[in-house]
C-alpha cells in the first residue's frame, strides 16, 4: 500500500500591539479638557478551508491550519490572507514563511529551490520579497515578505491580498522523493507594527525585532 505524503501547514498569528498617544483638545464655554486616546494595531491571519487534496470545502469558514496529501503534478488551493481589524491605526504589515526539512527540500527540488517556483498567485508588487534566513541547527529556512504600503482600518477592516493563492507540486518529482517530505511543515506568521513614529519599514521592523527578542 502506498504511503500518504502529508504536509501540515499551521498558521501562527503574532499581532504587535503598539501603543501611540493622540492629544486632542476639547473646549467649551466652561472648561478645557485634555483627552488621550490609546491607539492599537490588530491583525488576523487565515486561509481557505480545504480537504487534503487542496479543494475548498463549500460553506466552511476560513481556518488557521490545513493538511495536504501531496501528489506529483497536483495543484492545491492555499491562500494565507491577513485582515487588519477594524479600528487599527496605520501600520506596517509583513509575513514570515518558515519551512522545515530544508535539507530534504533541496534534495527533492534542487539546491536552487525557491518558493516562488512552486506557488501561484503571488503578486510581487503587493508583497515585497525581502530575503531569507537559513537556520542550519533547526534545518529550516524563513522567507520575509512585506506589504507594499502601510495600512489603517480606522474606518473599517481591511482584507489584504493573499500572499499567494495556490501551491503546486512539479509533475517530474517522483512519489518516492516526496516521502522524504512526509513531515514537512509550512508556518506563516503575520506581524504588524504601528507606522507612527517609524519613518521607514526598515526602522519599523528593526524596532519590532528588538522588542520581541527581549
mmCIF file with all atom_site columns, C-alpha atoms in Angstrom:
data_model
loop_
_atom_site.group_PDB
_atom_site.id
_atom_site.type_symbol
_atom_site.label_atom_id
_atom_site.label_alt_id
_atom_site.label_comp_id
_atom_site.label_asym_id
_atom_site.label_entity_id
_atom_site.label_seq_id
_atom_site.pdbx_PDB_ins_code
_atom_site.Cartn_x
_atom_site.Cartn_y
_atom_site.Cartn_z
_atom_site.occupancy
_atom_site.B_iso_or_equiv
_atom_site.pdbx_formal_charge
_atom_site.auth_seq_id
_atom_site.auth_comp_id
_atom_site.auth_asym_id
_atom_site.auth_atom_id
_atom_site.pdbx_PDB_model_num
ATOM 1   C CA . UNK A 1 1   ? 0.000   0.000  0.000   1.00 0.00 ? 1   UNK A CA 1
ATOM 2   C CA . UNK A 1 2   ? 1.351   3.383  -0.940  1.00 0.00 ? 2   UNK A CA 1
ATOM 3   C CA . UNK A 1 3   ? 2.187   5.675  1.922   1.00 0.00 ? 3   UNK A CA 1
ATOM 4   C CA . UNK A 1 4   ? 0.455   9.007  2.100   1.00 0.00 ? 4   UNK A CA 1
ATOM 5   C CA . UNK A 1 5   ? 2.719   12.001 1.906   1.00 0.00 ? 5   UNK A CA 1
ATOM 6   C CA . UNK A 1 6   ? 1.265   14.735 4.029   1.00 0.00 ? 6   UNK A CA 1
ATOM 7   C CA . UNK A 1 7   ? 2.272   18.334 4.556   1.00 0.00 ? 7   UNK A CA 1
ATOM 8   C CA . UNK A 1 8   ? 0.907   20.030 7.649   1.00 0.00 ? 8   UNK A CA 1
ATOM 9   C CA . UNK A 1 9   ? 0.524   23.763 7.294   1.00 0.00 ? 9   UNK A CA 1
ATOM 10  C CA . UNK A 1 10  ? -0.001  25.637 10.516  1.00 0.00 ? 10  UNK A CA 1
ATOM 11  C CA . UNK A 1 11  ? -0.606  29.329 10.825  1.00 0.00 ? 11  UNK A CA 1
ATOM 12  C CA . UNK A 1 12  ? 0.579   31.310 13.799  1.00 0.00 ? 12  UNK A CA 1
ATOM 13  C CA . UNK A 1 13  ? -0.504  34.852 14.385  1.00 0.00 ? 13  UNK A CA 1
ATOM 14  C CA . UNK A 1 14  ? 1.603   37.437 16.111  1.00 0.00 ? 14  UNK A CA 1
ATOM 15  C CA . UNK A 1 15  ? -0.086  40.815 16.250  1.00 0.00 ? 15  UNK A CA 1
ATOM 16  C CA . UNK A 1 16  ? 2.153   43.558 17.559  1.00 0.00 ? 16  UNK A CA 1
ATOM 17  C CA . UNK A 1 17  ? 0.094   45.769 19.788  1.00 0.00 ? 17  UNK A CA 1
ATOM 18  C CA . UNK A 1 18  ? 1.946   49.046 19.544  1.00 0.00 ? 18  UNK A CA 1
ATOM 19  C CA . UNK A 1 19  ? 0.775   52.000 21.596  1.00 0.00 ? 19  UNK A CA 1
ATOM 20  C CA . UNK A 1 20  ? 0.703   55.562 20.399  1.00 0.00 ? 20  UNK A CA 1
ATOM 21  C CA . UNK A 1 21  ? -0.878  58.627 22.009  1.00 0.00 ? 21  UNK A CA 1
ATOM 22  C CA . UNK A 1 22  ? -3.031  61.239 20.302  1.00 0.00 ? 22  UNK A CA 1
ATOM 23  C CA . UNK A 1 23  ? -3.628  64.567 22.050  1.00 0.00 ? 23  UNK A CA 1
ATOM 24  C CA . UNK A 1 24  ? -6.962  66.232 21.344  1.00 0.00 ? 24  UNK A CA 1
ATOM 25  C CA . UNK A 1 25  ? -8.180  69.482 22.889  1.00 0.00 ? 25  UNK A CA 1
ATOM 26  C CA . UNK A 1 26  ? -11.912 69.693 23.571  1.00 0.00 ? 26  UNK A CA 1
ATOM 27  C CA . UNK A 1 27  ? -13.084 73.130 24.558  1.00 0.00 ? 27  UNK A CA 1
ATOM 28  C CA . UNK A 1 28  ? -16.433 74.559 25.586  1.00 0.00 ? 28  UNK A CA 1
ATOM 29  C CA . UNK A 1 29  ? -17.532 77.740 27.350  1.00 0.00 ? 29  UNK A CA 1
ATOM 30  C CA . UNK A 1 30  ? -16.830 76.352 30.800  1.00 0.00 ? 30  UNK A CA 1
ATOM 31  C CA . UNK A 1 31  ? -13.596 74.356 30.732  1.00 0.00 ? 31  UNK A CA 1
ATOM 32  C CA . UNK A 1 32  ? -10.789 72.870 28.715  1.00 0.00 ? 32  UNK A CA 1
ATOM 33  C CA . UNK A 1 33  ? -10.217 69.124 28.740  1.00 0.00 ? 33  UNK A CA 1
ATOM 34  C CA . UNK A 1 34  ? -7.242  67.110 27.551  1.00 0.00 ? 34  UNK A CA 1
ATOM 35  C CA . UNK A 1 35  ? -8.323  63.752 26.142  1.00 0.00 ? 35  UNK A CA 1
ATOM 36  C CA . UNK A 1 36  ? -5.783  60.977 25.496  1.00 0.00 ? 36  UNK A CA 1
ATOM 37  C CA . UNK A 1 37  ? -6.702  58.129 23.164  1.00 0.00 ? 37  UNK A CA 1
ATOM 38  C CA . UNK A 1 38  ? -4.670  54.914 23.150  1.00 0.00 ? 38  UNK A CA 1
ATOM 39  C CA . UNK A 1 39  ? -4.068  53.515 19.668  1.00 0.00 ? 39  UNK A CA 1
ATOM 40  C CA . UNK A 1 40  ? -3.731  49.861 18.748  1.00 0.00 ? 40  UNK A CA 1
ATOM 41  C CA . UNK A 1 41  ? -2.828  47.513 15.914  1.00 0.00 ? 41  UNK A CA 1
ATOM 42  C CA . UNK A 1 42  ? -4.701  44.244 15.477  1.00 0.00 ? 42  UNK A CA 1
ATOM 43  C CA . UNK A 1 43  ? -4.476  41.697 12.650  1.00 0.00 ? 43  UNK A CA 1
ATOM 44  C CA . UNK A 1 44  ? -5.730  38.183 11.914  1.00 0.00 ? 44  UNK A CA 1
ATOM 45  C CA . UNK A 1 45  ? -4.356  35.547 9.545   1.00 0.00 ? 45  UNK A CA 1
ATOM 46  C CA . UNK A 1 46  ? -6.463  32.851 7.865   1.00 0.00 ? 46  UNK A CA 1
ATOM 47  C CA . UNK A 1 47  ? -6.699  30.750 4.727   1.00 0.00 ? 47  UNK A CA 1
ATOM 48  C CA . UNK A 1 48  ? -9.449  28.919 2.870   1.00 0.00 ? 48  UNK A CA 1
ATOM 49  C CA . UNK A 1 49  ? -10.521 25.653 4.485   1.00 0.00 ? 49  UNK A CA 1
ATOM 50  C CA . UNK A 1 50  ? -9.679  22.798 2.097   1.00 0.00 ? 50  UNK A CA 1
ATOM 51  C CA . UNK A 1 51  ? -9.687  18.997 2.087   1.00 0.00 ? 51  UNK A CA 1
ATOM 52  C CA . UNK A 1 52  ? -6.433  17.033 1.847   1.00 0.00 ? 52  UNK A CA 1
ATOM 53  C CA . UNK A 1 53  ? -6.498  17.359 -1.949  1.00 0.00 ? 53  UNK A CA 1
ATOM 54  C CA . UNK A 1 54  ? -6.471  21.163 -1.654  1.00 0.00 ? 54  UNK A CA 1
ATOM 55  C CA . UNK A 1 55  ? -10.085 21.604 -2.748  1.00 0.00 ? 55  UNK A CA 1
ATOM 56  C CA . UNK A 1 56  ? -12.152 24.280 -0.955  1.00 0.00 ? 56  UNK A CA 1
ATOM 57  C CA . UNK A 1 57  ? -14.827 22.986 1.418   1.00 0.00 ? 57  UNK A CA 1
ATOM 58  C CA . UNK A 1 58  ? -18.073 24.682 0.447   1.00 0.00 ? 58  UNK A CA 1
ATOM 59  C CA . UNK A 1 59  ? -19.551 26.891 3.148   1.00 0.00 ? 59  UNK A CA 1
ATOM 60  C CA . UNK A 1 60  ? -16.613 26.409 5.537   1.00 0.00 ? 60  UNK A CA 1
ATOM 61  C CA . UNK A 1 61  ? -15.200 29.326 7.491   1.00 0.00 ? 61  UNK A CA 1
ATOM 62  C CA . UNK A 1 62  ? -11.549 30.309 6.986   1.00 0.00 ? 62  UNK A CA 1
ATOM 63  C CA . UNK A 1 63  ? -9.061  28.327 9.085   1.00 0.00 ? 63  UNK A CA 1
ATOM 64  C CA . UNK A 1 64  ? -5.586  28.634 10.559  1.00 0.00 ? 64  UNK A CA 1
ATOM 65  C CA . UNK A 1 65  ? -4.408  25.152 9.558   1.00 0.00 ? 65  UNK A CA 1
ATOM 66  C CA . UNK A 1 66  ? -4.802  22.713 6.666   1.00 0.00 ? 66  UNK A CA 1
ATOM 67  C CA . UNK A 1 67  ? -3.443  19.244 5.906   1.00 0.00 ? 67  UNK A CA 1
ATOM 68  C CA . UNK A 1 68  ? -2.471  18.226 2.367   1.00 0.00 ? 68  UNK A CA 1
ATOM 69  C CA . UNK A 1 69  ? -1.850  14.907 0.617   1.00 0.00 ? 69  UNK A CA 1
ATOM 70  C CA . UNK A 1 70  ? 0.878   15.747 -1.886  1.00 0.00 ? 70  UNK A CA 1
ATOM 71  C CA . UNK A 1 71  ? 0.942   14.183 -5.343  1.00 0.00 ? 71  UNK A CA 1
ATOM 72  C CA . UNK A 1 72  ? 3.250   14.953 -8.301  1.00 0.00 ? 72  UNK A CA 1
ATOM 73  C CA . UNK A 1 73  ? 1.692   17.388 -10.751 1.00 0.00 ? 73  UNK A CA 1
ATOM 74  C CA . UNK A 1 74  ? -1.129  18.410 -8.373  1.00 0.00 ? 74  UNK A CA 1
ATOM 75  C CA . UNK A 1 75  ? -2.129  21.991 -7.542  1.00 0.00 ? 75  UNK A CA 1
ATOM 76  C CA . UNK A 1 76  ? -3.706  22.871 -4.187  1.00 0.00 ? 76  UNK A CA 1
ATOM 77  C CA . UNK A 1 77  ? -5.643  25.938 -3.040  1.00 0.00 ? 77  UNK A CA 1
ATOM 78  C CA . UNK A 1 78  ? -3.590  27.766 -0.407  1.00 0.00 ? 78  UNK A CA 1
ATOM 79  C CA . UNK A 1 79  ? -4.109  31.489 0.254   1.00 0.00 ? 79  UNK A CA 1
ATOM 80  C CA . UNK A 1 80  ? -2.677  32.913 3.514   1.00 0.00 ? 80  UNK A CA 1
ATOM 81  C CA . UNK A 1 81  ? -4.505  36.222 3.980   1.00 0.00 ? 81  UNK A CA 1
ATOM 82  C CA . UNK A 1 82  ? -4.105  38.975 6.566   1.00 0.00 ? 82  UNK A CA 1
ATOM 83  C CA . UNK A 1 83  ? -7.003  41.125 7.751   1.00 0.00 ? 83  UNK A CA 1
ATOM 84  C CA . UNK A 1 84  ? -6.229  44.398 9.507   1.00 0.00 ? 84  UNK A CA 1
ATOM 85  C CA . UNK A 1 85  ? -9.017  44.562 12.050  1.00 0.00 ? 85  UNK A CA 1
ATOM 86  C CA . UNK A 1 86  ? -11.407 47.488 12.372  1.00 0.00 ? 86  UNK A CA 1
ATOM 87  C CA . UNK A 1 87  ? -10.024 50.338 14.471  1.00 0.00 ? 87  UNK A CA 1
ATOM 88  C CA . UNK A 1 88  ? -6.341  49.605 13.889  1.00 0.00 ? 88  UNK A CA 1
ATOM 89  C CA . UNK A 1 89  ? -4.007  52.562 13.480  1.00 0.00 ? 89  UNK A CA 1
ATOM 90  C CA . UNK A 1 90  ? -1.791  52.929 10.424  1.00 0.00 ? 90  UNK A CA 1
ATOM 91  C CA . UNK A 1 91  ? 0.746   50.109 10.463  1.00 0.00 ? 91  UNK A CA 1
ATOM 92  C CA . UNK A 1 92  ? 3.414   48.217 8.594   1.00 0.00 ? 92  UNK A CA 1
ATOM 93  C CA . UNK A 1 93  ? 2.500   44.587 7.757   1.00 0.00 ? 93  UNK A CA 1
ATOM 94  C CA . UNK A 1 94  ? 4.660   41.577 6.936   1.00 0.00 ? 94  UNK A CA 1
ATOM 95  C CA . UNK A 1 95  ? 4.529   37.785 6.680   1.00 0.00 ? 95  UNK A CA 1
ATOM 96  C CA . UNK A 1 96  ? 7.291   35.339 7.583   1.00 0.00 ? 96  UNK A CA 1
ATOM 97  C CA . UNK A 1 97  ? 7.112   31.924 5.886   1.00 0.00 ? 97  UNK A CA 1
ATOM 98  C CA . UNK A 1 98  ? 9.173   29.164 7.549   1.00 0.00 ? 98  UNK A CA 1
ATOM 99  C CA . UNK A 1 99  ? 9.770   25.726 6.024   1.00 0.00 ? 99  UNK A CA 1
ATOM 100 C CA . UNK A 1 100 ? 11.322  22.872 7.993   1.00 0.00 ? 100 UNK A CA 1
ATOM 101 C CA . UNK A 1 101 ? 13.190  19.937 6.378   1.00 0.00 ? 101 UNK A CA 1
ATOM 102 C CA . UNK A 1 102 ? 15.174  22.405 4.270   1.00 0.00 ? 102 UNK A CA 1
ATOM 103 C CA . UNK A 1 103 ? 17.932  19.877 3.553   1.00 0.00 ? 103 UNK A CA 1
ATOM 104 C CA . UNK A 1 104 ? 15.361  17.379 2.295   1.00 0.00 ? 104 UNK A CA 1
ATOM 105 C CA . UNK A 1 105 ? 13.555  20.059 0.275   1.00 0.00 ? 105 UNK A CA 1
ATOM 106 C CA . UNK A 1 106 ? 16.767  20.793 -1.631  1.00 0.00 ? 106 UNK A CA 1
ATOM 107 C CA . UNK A 1 107 ? 17.327  17.075 -2.213  1.00 0.00 ? 107 UNK A CA 1
ATOM 108 C CA . UNK A 1 108 ? 13.874  16.797 -3.804  1.00 0.00 ? 108 UNK A CA 1
ATOM 109 C CA . UNK A 1 109 ? 13.591  20.136 -5.640  1.00 0.00 ? 109 UNK A CA 1
ATOM 110 C CA . UNK A 1 110 ? 17.246  21.077 -6.175  1.00 0.00 ? 110 UNK A CA 1
ATOM 111 C CA . UNK A 1 111 ? 19.848  23.224 -4.428  1.00 0.00 ? 111 UNK A CA 1
ATOM 112 C CA . UNK A 1 112 ? 18.445  26.387 -6.036  1.00 0.00 ? 112 UNK A CA 1
ATOM 113 C CA . UNK A 1 113 ? 14.990  25.804 -4.520  1.00 0.00 ? 113 UNK A CA 1
ATOM 114 C CA . UNK A 1 114 ? 12.826  28.941 -4.454  1.00 0.00 ? 114 UNK A CA 1
ATOM 115 C CA . UNK A 1 115 ? 9.246   29.013 -3.124  1.00 0.00 ? 115 UNK A CA 1
ATOM 116 C CA . UNK A 1 116 ? 8.221   31.286 -5.996  1.00 0.00 ? 116 UNK A CA 1
ATOM 117 C CA . UNK A 1 117 ? 8.676   28.350 -8.362  1.00 0.00 ? 117 UNK A CA 1
ATOM 118 C CA . UNK A 1 118 ? 6.054   26.312 -6.514  1.00 0.00 ? 118 UNK A CA 1
ATOM 119 C CA . UNK A 1 119 ? 3.281   28.815 -5.749  1.00 0.00 ? 119 UNK A CA 1
ATOM 120 C CA . UNK A 1 120 ? 0.737   30.572 -7.945  1.00 0.00 ? 120 UNK A CA 1
ATOM 121 C CA . UNK A 1 121 ? -0.962  33.921 -7.477  1.00 0.00 ? 121 UNK A CA 1
ATOM 122 C CA . UNK A 1 122 ? 1.971   35.677 -5.840  1.00 0.00 ? 122 UNK A CA 1
ATOM 123 C CA . UNK A 1 123 ? 1.954   39.405 -6.653  1.00 0.00 ? 123 UNK A CA 1
ATOM 124 C CA . UNK A 1 124 ? 5.461   40.771 -6.160  1.00 0.00 ? 124 UNK A CA 1
ATOM 125 C CA . UNK A 1 125 ? 4.158   44.336 -6.377  1.00 0.00 ? 125 UNK A CA 1
ATOM 126 C CA . UNK A 1 126 ? 1.846   43.820 -3.386  1.00 0.00 ? 126 UNK A CA 1
ATOM 127 C CA . UNK A 1 127 ? 4.065   41.624 -1.225  1.00 0.00 ? 127 UNK A CA 1
ATOM 128 C CA . UNK A 1 128 ? 7.705   42.640 -1.494  1.00 0.00 ? 128 UNK A CA 1
ATOM 129 C CA . UNK A 1 129 ? 10.189  39.808 -1.075  1.00 0.00 ? 129 UNK A CA 1
ATOM 130 C CA . UNK A 1 130 ? 12.901  40.989 1.344   1.00 0.00 ? 130 UNK A CA 1
ATOM 131 C CA . UNK A 1 131 ? 15.121  37.927 1.694   1.00 0.00 ? 131 UNK A CA 1
ATOM 132 C CA . UNK A 1 132 ? 15.598  34.629 3.507   1.00 0.00 ? 132 UNK A CA 1
ATOM 133 C CA . UNK A 1 133 ? 17.471  33.315 6.524   1.00 0.00 ? 133 UNK A CA 1
ATOM 134 C CA . UNK A 1 134 ? 18.549  29.691 6.910   1.00 0.00 ? 134 UNK A CA 1
ATOM 135 C CA . UNK A 1 135 ? 18.734  28.027 10.323  1.00 0.00 ? 135 UNK A CA 1
ATOM 136 C CA . UNK A 1 136 ? 21.177  25.135 9.987   1.00 0.00 ? 136 UNK A CA 1
ATOM 137 C CA . UNK A 1 137 ? 20.600  23.866 13.530  1.00 0.00 ? 137 UNK A CA 1
ATOM 138 C CA . UNK A 1 138 ? 16.821  23.588 13.026  1.00 0.00 ? 138 UNK A CA 1
ATOM 139 C CA . UNK A 1 139 ? 17.147  22.563 9.350   1.00 0.00 ? 139 UNK A CA 1
ATOM 140 C CA . UNK A 1 140 ? 14.747  25.317 8.312   1.00 0.00 ? 140 UNK A CA 1
ATOM 141 C CA . UNK A 1 141 ? 14.551  28.472 6.218   1.00 0.00 ? 141 UNK A CA 1
ATOM 142 C CA . UNK A 1 142 ? 12.452  31.600 6.722   1.00 0.00 ? 142 UNK A CA 1
ATOM 143 C CA . UNK A 1 143 ? 11.346  33.971 3.952   1.00 0.00 ? 143 UNK A CA 1
ATOM 144 C CA . UNK A 1 144 ? 10.253  37.549 4.661   1.00 0.00 ? 144 UNK A CA 1
ATOM 145 C CA . UNK A 1 145 ? 7.571   39.402 2.694   1.00 0.00 ? 145 UNK A CA 1
ATOM 146 C CA . UNK A 1 146 ? 6.427   42.964 3.438   1.00 0.00 ? 146 UNK A CA 1
ATOM 147 C CA . UNK A 1 147 ? 3.194   44.582 2.314   1.00 0.00 ? 147 UNK A CA 1
ATOM 148 C CA . UNK A 1 148 ? 3.950   47.349 -0.172  1.00 0.00 ? 148 UNK A CA 1
ATOM 149 C CA . UNK A 1 149 ? 2.357   50.156 1.852   1.00 0.00 ? 149 UNK A CA 1
ATOM 150 C CA . UNK A 1 150 ? 1.142   51.000 5.320   1.00 0.00 ? 150 UNK A CA 1
ATOM 151 C CA . UNK A 1 151 ? -2.456  50.167 6.193   1.00 0.00 ? 151 UNK A CA 1
ATOM 152 C CA . UNK A 1 152 ? -5.010  51.607 8.604   1.00 0.00 ? 152 UNK A CA 1
ATOM 153 C CA . UNK A 1 153 ? -8.522  50.423 9.321   1.00 0.00 ? 153 UNK A CA 1
ATOM 154 C CA . UNK A 1 154 ? -9.956  53.218 11.406  1.00 0.00 ? 154 UNK A CA 1
ATOM 155 C CA . UNK A 1 155 ? -12.919 53.277 9.015   1.00 0.00 ? 155 UNK A CA 1
ATOM 156 C CA . UNK A 1 156 ? -13.414 49.515 8.755   1.00 0.00 ? 156 UNK A CA 1
ATOM 157 C CA . UNK A 1 157 ? -11.407 46.301 8.465   1.00 0.00 ? 157 UNK A CA 1
ATOM 158 C CA . UNK A 1 158 ? -9.039  45.877 5.516   1.00 0.00 ? 158 UNK A CA 1
ATOM 159 C CA . UNK A 1 159 ? -8.557  42.455 3.932   1.00 0.00 ? 159 UNK A CA 1
ATOM 160 C CA . UNK A 1 160 ? -5.196  42.415 2.162   1.00 0.00 ? 160 UNK A CA 1
ATOM 161 C CA . UNK A 1 161 ? -4.339  40.447 -0.948  1.00 0.00 ? 161 UNK A CA 1
ATOM 162 C CA . UNK A 1 162 ? -3.267  36.855 -0.119  1.00 0.00 ? 162 UNK A CA 1
ATOM 163 C CA . UNK A 1 163 ? 0.453   36.187 -0.139  1.00 0.00 ? 163 UNK A CA 1
ATOM 164 C CA . UNK A 1 164 ? -0.251  33.575 -2.823  1.00 0.00 ? 164 UNK A CA 1
ATOM 165 C CA . UNK A 1 165 ? -3.315  31.573 -3.858  1.00 0.00 ? 165 UNK A CA 1
ATOM 166 C CA . UNK A 1 166 ? -2.145  28.061 -4.791  1.00 0.00 ? 166 UNK A CA 1
ATOM 167 C CA . UNK A 1 167 ? 0.628   25.554 -4.117  1.00 0.00 ? 167 UNK A CA 1
ATOM 168 C CA . UNK A 1 168 ? 1.795   23.245 -6.904  1.00 0.00 ? 168 UNK A CA 1
ATOM 169 C CA . UNK A 1 169 ? 3.954   20.102 -6.956  1.00 0.00 ? 169 UNK A CA 1
ATOM 170 C CA . UNK A 1 170 ? 6.047   19.602 -10.125 1.00 0.00 ? 170 UNK A CA 1
ATOM 171 C CA . UNK A 1 171 ? 4.980   16.601 -12.176 1.00 0.00 ? 171 UNK A CA 1
ATOM 172 C CA . UNK A 1 172 ? 8.552   15.390 -12.653 1.00 0.00 ? 172 UNK A CA 1
ATOM 173 C CA . UNK A 1 173 ? 9.032   14.733 -8.937  1.00 0.00 ? 173 UNK A CA 1
ATOM 174 C CA . UNK A 1 174 ? 8.940   11.043 -8.014  1.00 0.00 ? 174 UNK A CA 1
ATOM 175 C CA . UNK A 1 175 ? 6.432   9.960  -5.383  1.00 0.00 ? 175 UNK A CA 1
ATOM 176 C CA . UNK A 1 176 ? 9.252   8.195  -3.534  1.00 0.00 ? 176 UNK A CA 1
ATOM 177 C CA . UNK A 1 177 ? 11.104  11.506 -3.250  1.00 0.00 ? 177 UNK A CA 1
ATOM 178 C CA . UNK A 1 178 ? 8.017   13.195 -1.832  1.00 0.00 ? 178 UNK A CA 1
ATOM 179 C CA . UNK A 1 179 ? 8.071   10.682 1.013   1.00 0.00 ? 179 UNK A CA 1
ATOM 180 C CA . UNK A 1 180 ? 11.178  12.484 2.296   1.00 0.00 ? 180 UNK A CA 1
ATOM 181 C CA . UNK A 1 181 ? 8.867   15.444 2.959   1.00 0.00 ? 181 UNK A CA 1
ATOM 182 C CA . UNK A 1 182 ? 6.236   13.498 4.896   1.00 0.00 ? 182 UNK A CA 1
ATOM 183 C CA . UNK A 1 183 ? 6.813   15.684 7.976   1.00 0.00 ? 183 UNK A CA 1
ATOM 184 C CA . UNK A 1 184 ? 7.104   18.967 6.122   1.00 0.00 ? 184 UNK A CA 1
ATOM 185 C CA . UNK A 1 185 ? 5.520   21.988 7.795   1.00 0.00 ? 185 UNK A CA 1
ATOM 186 C CA . UNK A 1 186 ? 4.962   25.483 6.460   1.00 0.00 ? 186 UNK A CA 1
ATOM 187 C CA . UNK A 1 187 ? 4.430   28.071 9.193   1.00 0.00 ? 187 UNK A CA 1
ATOM 188 C CA . UNK A 1 188 ? 3.205   31.532 8.200   1.00 0.00 ? 188 UNK A CA 1
ATOM 189 C CA . UNK A 1 189 ? 3.347   34.293 10.798  1.00 0.00 ? 189 UNK A CA 1
ATOM 190 C CA . UNK A 1 190 ? 1.738   37.706 10.379  1.00 0.00 ? 190 UNK A CA 1
ATOM 191 C CA . UNK A 1 191 ? 3.303   40.766 12.021  1.00 0.00 ? 191 UNK A CA 1
ATOM 192 C CA . UNK A 1 192 ? 2.051   44.334 12.375  1.00 0.00 ? 192 UNK A CA 1
ATOM 193 C CA . UNK A 1 193 ? 3.612   47.395 13.967  1.00 0.00 ? 193 UNK A CA 1
ATOM 194 C CA . UNK A 1 194 ? 2.425   50.991 14.147  1.00 0.00 ? 194 UNK A CA 1
ATOM 195 C CA . UNK A 1 195 ? 3.680   53.372 11.451  1.00 0.00 ? 195 UNK A CA 1
ATOM 196 C CA . UNK A 1 196 ? 3.514   56.486 13.633  1.00 0.00 ? 196 UNK A CA 1
ATOM 197 C CA . UNK A 1 197 ? 6.981   57.497 14.793  1.00 0.00 ? 197 UNK A CA 1
ATOM 198 C CA . UNK A 1 198 ? 8.670   54.972 12.499  1.00 0.00 ? 198 UNK A CA 1
ATOM 199 C CA . UNK A 1 199 ? 9.699   56.657 9.256   1.00 0.00 ? 199 UNK A CA 1
ATOM 200 C CA . UNK A 1 200 ? 10.687  53.619 7.170   1.00 0.00 ? 200 UNK A CA 1
ATOM 201 C CA . UNK A 1 201 ? 9.885   49.905 7.002   1.00 0.00 ? 201 UNK A CA 1
ATOM 202 C CA . UNK A 1 202 ? 13.488  49.147 7.950   1.00 0.00 ? 202 UNK A CA 1
ATOM 203 C CA . UNK A 1 203 ? 13.219  51.259 11.089  1.00 0.00 ? 203 UNK A CA 1
ATOM 204 C CA . UNK A 1 204 ? 9.852   49.721 11.943  1.00 0.00 ? 204 UNK A CA 1
ATOM 205 C CA . UNK A 1 205 ? 10.903  46.089 11.638  1.00 0.00 ? 205 UNK A CA 1
ATOM 206 C CA . UNK A 1 206 ? 14.163  46.705 13.462  1.00 0.00 ? 206 UNK A CA 1
ATOM 207 C CA . UNK A 1 207 ? 12.121  48.093 16.351  1.00 0.00 ? 207 UNK A CA 1
ATOM 208 C CA . UNK A 1 208 ? 9.735   45.134 16.149  1.00 0.00 ? 208 UNK A CA 1
ATOM 209 C CA . UNK A 1 209 ? 12.533  42.551 16.204  1.00 0.00 ? 209 UNK A CA 1
ATOM 210 C CA . UNK A 1 210 ? 14.281  44.288 19.083  1.00 0.00 ? 210 UNK A CA 1
ATOM 211 C CA . UNK A 1 211 ? 11.053  44.383 21.081  1.00 0.00 ? 211 UNK A CA 1
ATOM 212 C CA . UNK A 1 212 ? 10.245  40.701 20.597  1.00 0.00 ? 212 UNK A CA 1
ATOM 213 C CA . UNK A 1 213 ? 13.802  39.443 21.121  1.00 0.00 ? 213 UNK A CA 1
ATOM 214 C CA . UNK A 1 214 ? 13.811  40.611 24.740  1.00 0.00 ? 214 UNK A CA 1
#
